[in-house]
XYZ file of C-alpha atoms in Angstrom:
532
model
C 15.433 186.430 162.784
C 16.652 183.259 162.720
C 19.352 181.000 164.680
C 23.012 180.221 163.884
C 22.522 176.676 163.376
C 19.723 178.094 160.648
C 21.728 180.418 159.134
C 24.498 177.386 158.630
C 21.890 175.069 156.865
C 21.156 178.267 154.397
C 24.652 178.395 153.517
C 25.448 175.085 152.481
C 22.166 175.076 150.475
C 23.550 178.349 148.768
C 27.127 177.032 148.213
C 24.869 173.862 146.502
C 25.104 171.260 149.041
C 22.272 168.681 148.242
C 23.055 166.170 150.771
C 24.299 165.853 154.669
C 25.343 162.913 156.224
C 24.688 162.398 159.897
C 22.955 161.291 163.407
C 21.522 163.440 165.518
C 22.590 164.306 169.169
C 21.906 166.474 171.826
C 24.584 168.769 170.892
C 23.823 168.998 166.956
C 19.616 169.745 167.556
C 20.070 173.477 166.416
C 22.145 172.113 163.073
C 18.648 170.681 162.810
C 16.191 173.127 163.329
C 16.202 174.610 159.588
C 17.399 171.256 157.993
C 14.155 169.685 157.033
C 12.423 172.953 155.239
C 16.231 173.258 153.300
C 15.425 171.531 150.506
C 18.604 169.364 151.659
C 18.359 165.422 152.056
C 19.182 164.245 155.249
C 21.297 160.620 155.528
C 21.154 158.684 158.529
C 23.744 156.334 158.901
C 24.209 154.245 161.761
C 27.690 154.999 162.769
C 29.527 158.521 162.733
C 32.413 156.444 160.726
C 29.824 155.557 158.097
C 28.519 159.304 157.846
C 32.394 160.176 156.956
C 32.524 157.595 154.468
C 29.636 158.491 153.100
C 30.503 161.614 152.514
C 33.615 160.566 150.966
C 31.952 158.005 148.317
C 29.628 160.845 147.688
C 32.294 163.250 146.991
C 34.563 161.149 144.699
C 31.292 160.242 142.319
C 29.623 163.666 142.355
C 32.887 166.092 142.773
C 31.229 168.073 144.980
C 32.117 168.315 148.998
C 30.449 165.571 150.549
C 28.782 166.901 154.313
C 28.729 165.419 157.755
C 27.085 166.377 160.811
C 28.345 164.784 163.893
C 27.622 165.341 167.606
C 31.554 166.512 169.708
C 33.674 164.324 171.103
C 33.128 160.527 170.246
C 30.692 162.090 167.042
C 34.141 163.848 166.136
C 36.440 160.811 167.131
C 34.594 158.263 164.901
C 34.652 160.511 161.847
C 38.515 161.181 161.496
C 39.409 157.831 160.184
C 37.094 158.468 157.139
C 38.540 162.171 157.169
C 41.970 160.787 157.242
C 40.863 158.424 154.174
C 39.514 161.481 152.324
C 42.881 163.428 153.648
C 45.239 160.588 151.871
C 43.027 160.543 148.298
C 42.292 164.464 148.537
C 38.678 164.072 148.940
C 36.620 167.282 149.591
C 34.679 166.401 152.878
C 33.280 168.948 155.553
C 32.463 167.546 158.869
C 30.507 169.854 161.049
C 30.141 168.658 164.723
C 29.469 170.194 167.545
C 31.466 170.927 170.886
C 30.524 172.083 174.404
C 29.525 175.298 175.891
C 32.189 178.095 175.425
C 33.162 179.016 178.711
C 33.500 174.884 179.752
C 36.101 174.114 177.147
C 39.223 172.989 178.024
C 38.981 173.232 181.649
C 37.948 169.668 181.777
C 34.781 169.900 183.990
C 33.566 166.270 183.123
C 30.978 167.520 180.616
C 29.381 164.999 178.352
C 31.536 164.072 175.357
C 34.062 166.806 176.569
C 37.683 166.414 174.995
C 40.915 168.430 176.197
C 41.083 170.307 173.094
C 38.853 168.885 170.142
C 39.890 170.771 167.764
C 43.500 170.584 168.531
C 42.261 166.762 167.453
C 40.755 167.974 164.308
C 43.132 169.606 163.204
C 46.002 166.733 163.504
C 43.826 165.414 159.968
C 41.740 168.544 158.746
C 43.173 170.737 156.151
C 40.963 173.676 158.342
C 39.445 173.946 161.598
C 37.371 176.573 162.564
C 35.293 177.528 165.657
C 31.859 179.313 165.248
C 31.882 181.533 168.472
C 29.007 184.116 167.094
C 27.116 184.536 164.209
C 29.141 187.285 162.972
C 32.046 184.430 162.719
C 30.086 181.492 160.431
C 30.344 183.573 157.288
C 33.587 183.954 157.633
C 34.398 180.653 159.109
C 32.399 178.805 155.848
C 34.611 180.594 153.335
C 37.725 178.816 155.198
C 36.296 175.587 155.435
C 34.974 175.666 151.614
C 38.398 177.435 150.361
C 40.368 174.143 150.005
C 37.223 172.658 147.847
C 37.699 176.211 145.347
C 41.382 175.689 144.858
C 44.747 173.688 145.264
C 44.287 170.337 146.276
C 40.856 169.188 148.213
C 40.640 167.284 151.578
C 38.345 167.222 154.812
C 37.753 170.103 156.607
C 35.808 170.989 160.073
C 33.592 173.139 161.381
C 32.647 173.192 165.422
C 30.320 175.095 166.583
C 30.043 175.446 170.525
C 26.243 173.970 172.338
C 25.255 177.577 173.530
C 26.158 179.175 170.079
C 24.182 177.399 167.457
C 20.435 178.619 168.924
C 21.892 182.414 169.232
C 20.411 184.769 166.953
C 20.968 185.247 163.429
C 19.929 187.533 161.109
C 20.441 186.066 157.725
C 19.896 188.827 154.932
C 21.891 188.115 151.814
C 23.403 185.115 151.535
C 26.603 185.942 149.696
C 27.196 184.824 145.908
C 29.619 182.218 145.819
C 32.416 182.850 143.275
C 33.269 179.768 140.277
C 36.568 178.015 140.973
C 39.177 179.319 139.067
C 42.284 178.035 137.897
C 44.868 180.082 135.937
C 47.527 177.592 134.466
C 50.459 179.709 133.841
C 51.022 179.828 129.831
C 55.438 179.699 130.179
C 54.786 176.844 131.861
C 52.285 174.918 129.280
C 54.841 176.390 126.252
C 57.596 174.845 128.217
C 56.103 171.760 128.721
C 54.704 171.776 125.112
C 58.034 171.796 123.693
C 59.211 168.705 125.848
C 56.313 166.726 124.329
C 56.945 167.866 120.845
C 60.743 166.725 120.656
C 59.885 163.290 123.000
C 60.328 160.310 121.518
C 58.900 157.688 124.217
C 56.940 159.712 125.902
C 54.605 158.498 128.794
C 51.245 160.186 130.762
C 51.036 158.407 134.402
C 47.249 159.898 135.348
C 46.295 159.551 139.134
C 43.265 160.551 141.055
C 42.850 164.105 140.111
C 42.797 163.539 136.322
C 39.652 161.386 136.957
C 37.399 164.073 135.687
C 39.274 164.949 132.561
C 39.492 161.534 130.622
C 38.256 163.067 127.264
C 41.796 165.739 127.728
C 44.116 162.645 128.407
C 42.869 160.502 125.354
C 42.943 163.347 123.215
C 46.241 164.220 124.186
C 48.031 160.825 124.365
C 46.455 160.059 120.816
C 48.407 163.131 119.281
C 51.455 162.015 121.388
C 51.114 158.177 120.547
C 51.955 158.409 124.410
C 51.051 155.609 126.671
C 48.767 156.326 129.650
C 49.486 154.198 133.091
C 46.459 154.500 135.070
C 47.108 154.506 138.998
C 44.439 153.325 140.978
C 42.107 156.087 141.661
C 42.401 156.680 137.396
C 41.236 153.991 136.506
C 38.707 154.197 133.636
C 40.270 157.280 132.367
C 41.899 155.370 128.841
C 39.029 152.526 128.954
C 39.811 149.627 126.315
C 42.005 151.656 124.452
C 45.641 150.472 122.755
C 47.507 153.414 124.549
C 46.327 152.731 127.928
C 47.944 150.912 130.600
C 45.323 149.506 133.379
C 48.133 148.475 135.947
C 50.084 149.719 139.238
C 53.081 151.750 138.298
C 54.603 149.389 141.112
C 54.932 146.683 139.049
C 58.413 146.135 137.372
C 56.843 145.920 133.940
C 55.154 149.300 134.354
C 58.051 150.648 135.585
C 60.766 149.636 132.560
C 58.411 151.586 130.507
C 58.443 155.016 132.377
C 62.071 154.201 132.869
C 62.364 153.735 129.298
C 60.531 156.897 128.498
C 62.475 160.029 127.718
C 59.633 162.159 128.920
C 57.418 161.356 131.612
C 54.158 163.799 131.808
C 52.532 163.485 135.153
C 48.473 164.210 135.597
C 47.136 164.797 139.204
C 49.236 162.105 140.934
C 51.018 162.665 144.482
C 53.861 160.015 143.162
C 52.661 158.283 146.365
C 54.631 155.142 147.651
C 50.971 152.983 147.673
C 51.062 153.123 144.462
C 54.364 153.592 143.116
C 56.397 151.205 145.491
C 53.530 149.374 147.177
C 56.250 146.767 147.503
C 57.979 148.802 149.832
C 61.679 148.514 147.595
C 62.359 152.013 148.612
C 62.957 153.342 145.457
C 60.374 155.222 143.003
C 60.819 154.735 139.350
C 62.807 156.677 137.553
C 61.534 159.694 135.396
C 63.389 161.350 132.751
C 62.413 164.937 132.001
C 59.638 164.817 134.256
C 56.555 167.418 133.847
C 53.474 167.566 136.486
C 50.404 168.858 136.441
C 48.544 169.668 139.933
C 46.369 171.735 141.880
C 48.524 172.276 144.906
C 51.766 173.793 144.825
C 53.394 171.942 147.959
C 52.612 168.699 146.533
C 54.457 170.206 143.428
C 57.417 170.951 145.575
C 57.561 167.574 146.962
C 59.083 165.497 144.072
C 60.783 167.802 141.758
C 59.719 168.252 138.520
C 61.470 169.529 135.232
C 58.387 171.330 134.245
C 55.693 171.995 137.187
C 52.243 173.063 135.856
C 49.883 174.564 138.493
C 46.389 173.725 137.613
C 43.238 171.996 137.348
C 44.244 168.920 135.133
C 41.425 169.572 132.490
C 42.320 173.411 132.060
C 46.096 172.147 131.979
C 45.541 169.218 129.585
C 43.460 171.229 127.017
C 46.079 173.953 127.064
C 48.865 171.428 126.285
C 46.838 169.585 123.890
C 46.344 172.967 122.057
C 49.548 174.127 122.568
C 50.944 171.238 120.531
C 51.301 171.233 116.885
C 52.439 167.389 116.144
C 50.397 165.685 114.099
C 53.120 162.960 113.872
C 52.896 160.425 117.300
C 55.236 158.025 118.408
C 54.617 155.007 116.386
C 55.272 153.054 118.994
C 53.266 153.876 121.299
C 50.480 151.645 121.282
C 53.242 148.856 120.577
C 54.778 149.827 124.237
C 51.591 150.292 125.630
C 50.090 146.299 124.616
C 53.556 144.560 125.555
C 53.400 146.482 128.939
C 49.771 145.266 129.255
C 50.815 141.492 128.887
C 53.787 141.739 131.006
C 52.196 143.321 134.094
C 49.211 140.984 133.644
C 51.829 137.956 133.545
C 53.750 139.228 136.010
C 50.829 139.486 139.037
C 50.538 135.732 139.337
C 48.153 132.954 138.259
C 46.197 133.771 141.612
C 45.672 137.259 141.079
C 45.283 137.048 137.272
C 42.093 134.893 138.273
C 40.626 137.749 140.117
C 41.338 140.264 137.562
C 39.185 138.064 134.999
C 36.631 137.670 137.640
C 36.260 141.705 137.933
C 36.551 141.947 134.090
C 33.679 139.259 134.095
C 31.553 141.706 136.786
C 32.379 144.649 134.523
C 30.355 142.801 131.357
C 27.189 141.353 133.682
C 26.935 145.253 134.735
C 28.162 147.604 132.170
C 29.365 151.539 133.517
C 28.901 150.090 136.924
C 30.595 152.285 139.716
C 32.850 149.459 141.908
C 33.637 150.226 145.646
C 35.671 148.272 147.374
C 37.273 148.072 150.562
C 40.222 146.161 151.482
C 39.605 142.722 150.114
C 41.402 140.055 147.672
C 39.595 140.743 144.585
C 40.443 144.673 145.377
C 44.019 143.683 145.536
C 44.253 141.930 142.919
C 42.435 144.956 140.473
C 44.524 147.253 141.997
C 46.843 145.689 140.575
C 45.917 145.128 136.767
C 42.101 145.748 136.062
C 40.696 147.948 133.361
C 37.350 150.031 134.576
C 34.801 151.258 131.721
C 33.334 154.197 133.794
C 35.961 156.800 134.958
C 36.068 157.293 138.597
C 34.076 154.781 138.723
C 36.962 152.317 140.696
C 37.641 153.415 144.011
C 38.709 151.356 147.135
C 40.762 152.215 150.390
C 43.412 149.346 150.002
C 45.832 152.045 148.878
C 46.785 155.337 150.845
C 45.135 155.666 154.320
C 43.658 151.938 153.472
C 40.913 152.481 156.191
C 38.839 148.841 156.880
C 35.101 149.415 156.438
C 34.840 151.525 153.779
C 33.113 149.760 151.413
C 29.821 149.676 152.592
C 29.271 153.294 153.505
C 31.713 154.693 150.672
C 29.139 152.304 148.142
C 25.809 154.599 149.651
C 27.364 157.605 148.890
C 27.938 157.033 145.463
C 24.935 155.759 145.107
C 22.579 158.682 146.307
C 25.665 161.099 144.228
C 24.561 159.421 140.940
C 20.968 157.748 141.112
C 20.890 156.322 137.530
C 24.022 154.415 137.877
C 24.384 150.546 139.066
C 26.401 150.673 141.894
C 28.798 147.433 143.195
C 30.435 147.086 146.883
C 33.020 144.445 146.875
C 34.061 143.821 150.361
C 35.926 141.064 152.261
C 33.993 139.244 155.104
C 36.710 140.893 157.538
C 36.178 144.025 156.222
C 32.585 144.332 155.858
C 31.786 143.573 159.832
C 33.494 146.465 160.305
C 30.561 148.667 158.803
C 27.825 146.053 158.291
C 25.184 147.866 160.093
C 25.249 150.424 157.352
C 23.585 148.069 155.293
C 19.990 148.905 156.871
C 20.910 152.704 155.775
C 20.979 151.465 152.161
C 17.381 149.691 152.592
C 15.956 152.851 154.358
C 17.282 155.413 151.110
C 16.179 151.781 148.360
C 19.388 152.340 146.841
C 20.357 149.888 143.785
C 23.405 148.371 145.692
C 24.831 145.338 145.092
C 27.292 144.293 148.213
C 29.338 141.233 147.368
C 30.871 140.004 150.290
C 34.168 137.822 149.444
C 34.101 135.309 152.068
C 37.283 133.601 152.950
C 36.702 132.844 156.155
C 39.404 135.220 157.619
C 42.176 138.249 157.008
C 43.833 136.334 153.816
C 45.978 139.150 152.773
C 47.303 139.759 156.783
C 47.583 135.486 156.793
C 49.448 135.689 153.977
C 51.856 138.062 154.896
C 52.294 136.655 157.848
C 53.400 133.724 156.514
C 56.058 135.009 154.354
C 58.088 136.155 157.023
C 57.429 132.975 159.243
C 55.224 134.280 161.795
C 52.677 131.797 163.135
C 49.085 132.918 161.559
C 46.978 134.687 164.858
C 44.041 136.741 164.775
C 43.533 135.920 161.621
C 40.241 133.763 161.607
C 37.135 136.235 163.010
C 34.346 133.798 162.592
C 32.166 135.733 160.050
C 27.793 136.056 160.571
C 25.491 134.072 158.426
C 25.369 136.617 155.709
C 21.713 134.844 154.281
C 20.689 135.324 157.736
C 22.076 139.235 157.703
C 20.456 140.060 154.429
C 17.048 138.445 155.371
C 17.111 140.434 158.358
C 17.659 143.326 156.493
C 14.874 142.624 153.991
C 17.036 142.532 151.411
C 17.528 139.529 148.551
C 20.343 137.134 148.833
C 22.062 135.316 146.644
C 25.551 132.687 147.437
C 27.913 131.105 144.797
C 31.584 130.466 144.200
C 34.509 132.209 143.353
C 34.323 131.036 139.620
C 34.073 134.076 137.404
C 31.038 132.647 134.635
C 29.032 131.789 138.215
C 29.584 135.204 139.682
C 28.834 137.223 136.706
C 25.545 135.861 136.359
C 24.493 135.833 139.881
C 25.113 139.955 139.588
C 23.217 140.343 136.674
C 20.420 138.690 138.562
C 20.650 140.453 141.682
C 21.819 143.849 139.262
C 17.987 143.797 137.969
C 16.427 144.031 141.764
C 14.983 147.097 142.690
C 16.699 148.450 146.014
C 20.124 147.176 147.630
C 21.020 143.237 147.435
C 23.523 141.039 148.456
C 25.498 138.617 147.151
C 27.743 136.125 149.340
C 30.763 134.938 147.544
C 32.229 131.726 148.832
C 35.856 131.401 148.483
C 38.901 128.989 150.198
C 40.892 130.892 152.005
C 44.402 129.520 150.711
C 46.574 131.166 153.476
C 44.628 129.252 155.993
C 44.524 126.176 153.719
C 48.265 126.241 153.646
């Protein structure tokens, strides 16, 4: 016999969770009881935010569901920005928290963390909610919350599991097998699609965040296309280096000519989202001839029309296609499109943001396959933009979709403990990085190789900035940031400072890349909207 809260830690071990993000409460000590003999590593972060982000940089490097535990109410309320981060780049995250006694909920009886209706809360951002309210229901209610990670397009989801349910009794017997995803891709659809590609004569691929995972399927298919491949910004790395790929935001008005030019457009795992398609906000998405999309989940298939929609998992779909095709004659031009796209997008993002786009490039050679995570800061902006990754899925930031502040940090120790051999980089602004900077001392408790670079420009440049376009006087602007030497020492970690100039950067990370454990680098730039 054993207890609910038991029987749930048995589950997730069976279903191949590995790791659980989270900080213990009074209301999640049964989640507890069976945790340590699991088998399944235990994270503590130092914020129920960072747990969520965790989970979510953990996720997007390892594909599997990244887990937090979180006490109810103010556990719960700190978690759903990360879960509303994860909800925007269709991140599989489960966040199981707890929630008060059964008979006290909703009556508002001035319990401890006690919400009106918490997961009436949850459920504004989860894809599933579900409420453990005996044992007989947590079977039942872990198949729901895991169904979204099996098929269709992945997100957060939420477990709760009331304070006088997870110490009842459980009797856990045979844990149940857990079937292999499976995705069917309907074979009309591929032939119709197929014969598209075969009589296109400018065809383009745009690949977004769910084709991140099937990078050898998009280079083998755009070679026997001769199609270029625009990479959005979760797909970047996908086409690394290569003369048919295409490294820049389909926002800018280079990028766009070519799909616009392109008689068939084949889209891979991308919501069309306006962040990355019209981050300038014009209103209008580019236009696509003869479109054809590939994607998990049918609604987003219904929400921009498509010519030729392909339900599927993109690396199913894309070796399908790629057999289904019998050219052996691609565009000629291809590549030709593909390089003068390249130099027009990189001309057209500016002097200031062609700088930063070196500078990464320069980080990318100090640190080869690197993963980068970055929050919302100017060099992040500026690769977002035009930047060419040698690791796929290994470029991920929140400056596009839910574009959550503090992600960086606690996004950067996920992937980290998802893949241990790789080098892993946080690039965060020093606005964005006291959002989450206690999480630091969470990547010196796991040793993780981290390198944080903290972009210090005294201030919100990007908001400054903005703000000064439209003529509104600069306020709120300046948060006086710490002494980072003084925050790493008193983290125990190594420290390094230098300036923005790319030669001086790259070798400072190759120095601090060849530490054992996490490091951190302090990056000082001049904050030009200020300096204006």
């Amino acid at each position: 016999m054993t207890s609910i809260g038991e029987a749930l830690v048995a589950h997730l071990a069976v279903r191949g969770v590995e790791c659980v993000f989270g900080i213990p409460g009074v209301h999640t000590i049964e989640l507890y009881r069976g945790l340590a003999a699991s088998g399944i590593r235990h994270v503590t972060p130092r914020h129920e935010q960072g747990a969520g982000f965790m989970a979510d940089g953990y996720a997007r490097v390892s594909g599997k569901p990244g887990v937090a535990f979180v006490i109810t109410g103010p556990g719960l309320t700190n978690t759903l920005t990360a879960m509303g981060q994860a909800r925007a780049d269709s991140v599989p995250m489960l966040v199981v928290s707890g929630v008060n006694a059964m008979d006290s909920l909703g009556k508002s009886l001035g319990h401890l963390h006690e919400l009106p209706d918490q997961q009436a809360l949850a459920r504004t951002v989860a894809l599933v909610s579900e409420r453990v309210e005996s044992a007989d229901h947590l079977a039942p209610a872990l198949e729901r919350a895991f169904a979204p990670f099996q098929s269709g397009r992945p997100g957060p989801t939420h477990i709760e599991i009331p304070l006088d349910v997870a110490g009842q009794a459980h009797t856990v017997s045979d844990l149940p097998a857990i079937p292999e995803p499976k995705s069917i891709v309907d074979p009309d659809q591929i032939a119709r699609a197929a014969e598209m590609l075969a009589n296109a004569q400018t065809p383009v691929i745009l690949a977004g965040g769910g084709a991140r995972f099937a990078a050898t399927e998009i280079r083998k298919l755009a070679e026997k296309l001769g199609a270029p491949v625009v990479q959005t910004v979760n797909a970047r790395g996908v086409l690394y280096d290569h003369p048919l790929g295409v490294p820049a935001s389909p926002s800018l008005t280079a990028v766009r000519d070519l799909i616009e030019a392109s008689d068939v457009t084949l889209a891979v795992g991308t919501e069309l989202g306006q962040t990355d398609y019209d981050m300038y906000a014009t209103g209008k998405m580019p236009a696509m001839r003869s479109l054809i999309r590939i994607d998990l989940c049918p609604d987003q298939l219904a929400r921009h029309a498509a010519d030729v929609p392909v339900l599927g998992d993109a690396t199913q779909a894309l070796t399908a296609l790629t057999a289904q095709l019998e050219t052996n004659a691609p565009c000629a031009d291809g590549a030709e499109h593909a390089a003068k796209t390249r130099r027009a997008a990189f001309e057209e993002i500016g002097p200031e943001m062609r700088t930063l786009s070196d500078t990464l490039c320069a980080m990318r050679s100090a640190v080869p396959n690197a993963i980068i995570v970055g929050d919302s800061a100017y060099p992040i902006y500026a690769g977002n933009l035009y930047y060419d990754h040698d690791r796929p899925g290994g470029w991920f930031n929140a400056a596009t979709g839910f574009g959550a502040l503090g992600y960086g940090i606690p996004a950067a120790i996920g992937a980290a403990l998802a893949d241990p051999s790789a080098s892993v980089i946080c690039i965060a602004g020093d606005g964005g990085a006291q959002f989450s900077l206690p999480e630091l001392m969470c990547a010196v408790d796991e040793n993780l190789p981290i390198t944080f670079v903290i972009w210090n420009n005294h201030g919100y440049q990007e908001i400054a900035t903005s703000m000064q376009a439209v003529d509104v006087t600069v306020v709120g602007c300046d948060p006086t940031p710490p002494d980072f030497e003084h925050v790493a020492r008193s983290c125990g970690m190594p420290f390094w400072q230098c300036g923005p100039e790319a030669k001086t950067i790259a070798s400072t990370l190759k120095a601090a890349s060849c530490e054992r454990g996490p490091t951190l680098i302090e990056i000082r730039a001049p904050n030009v909207a200020h300096a204006s």
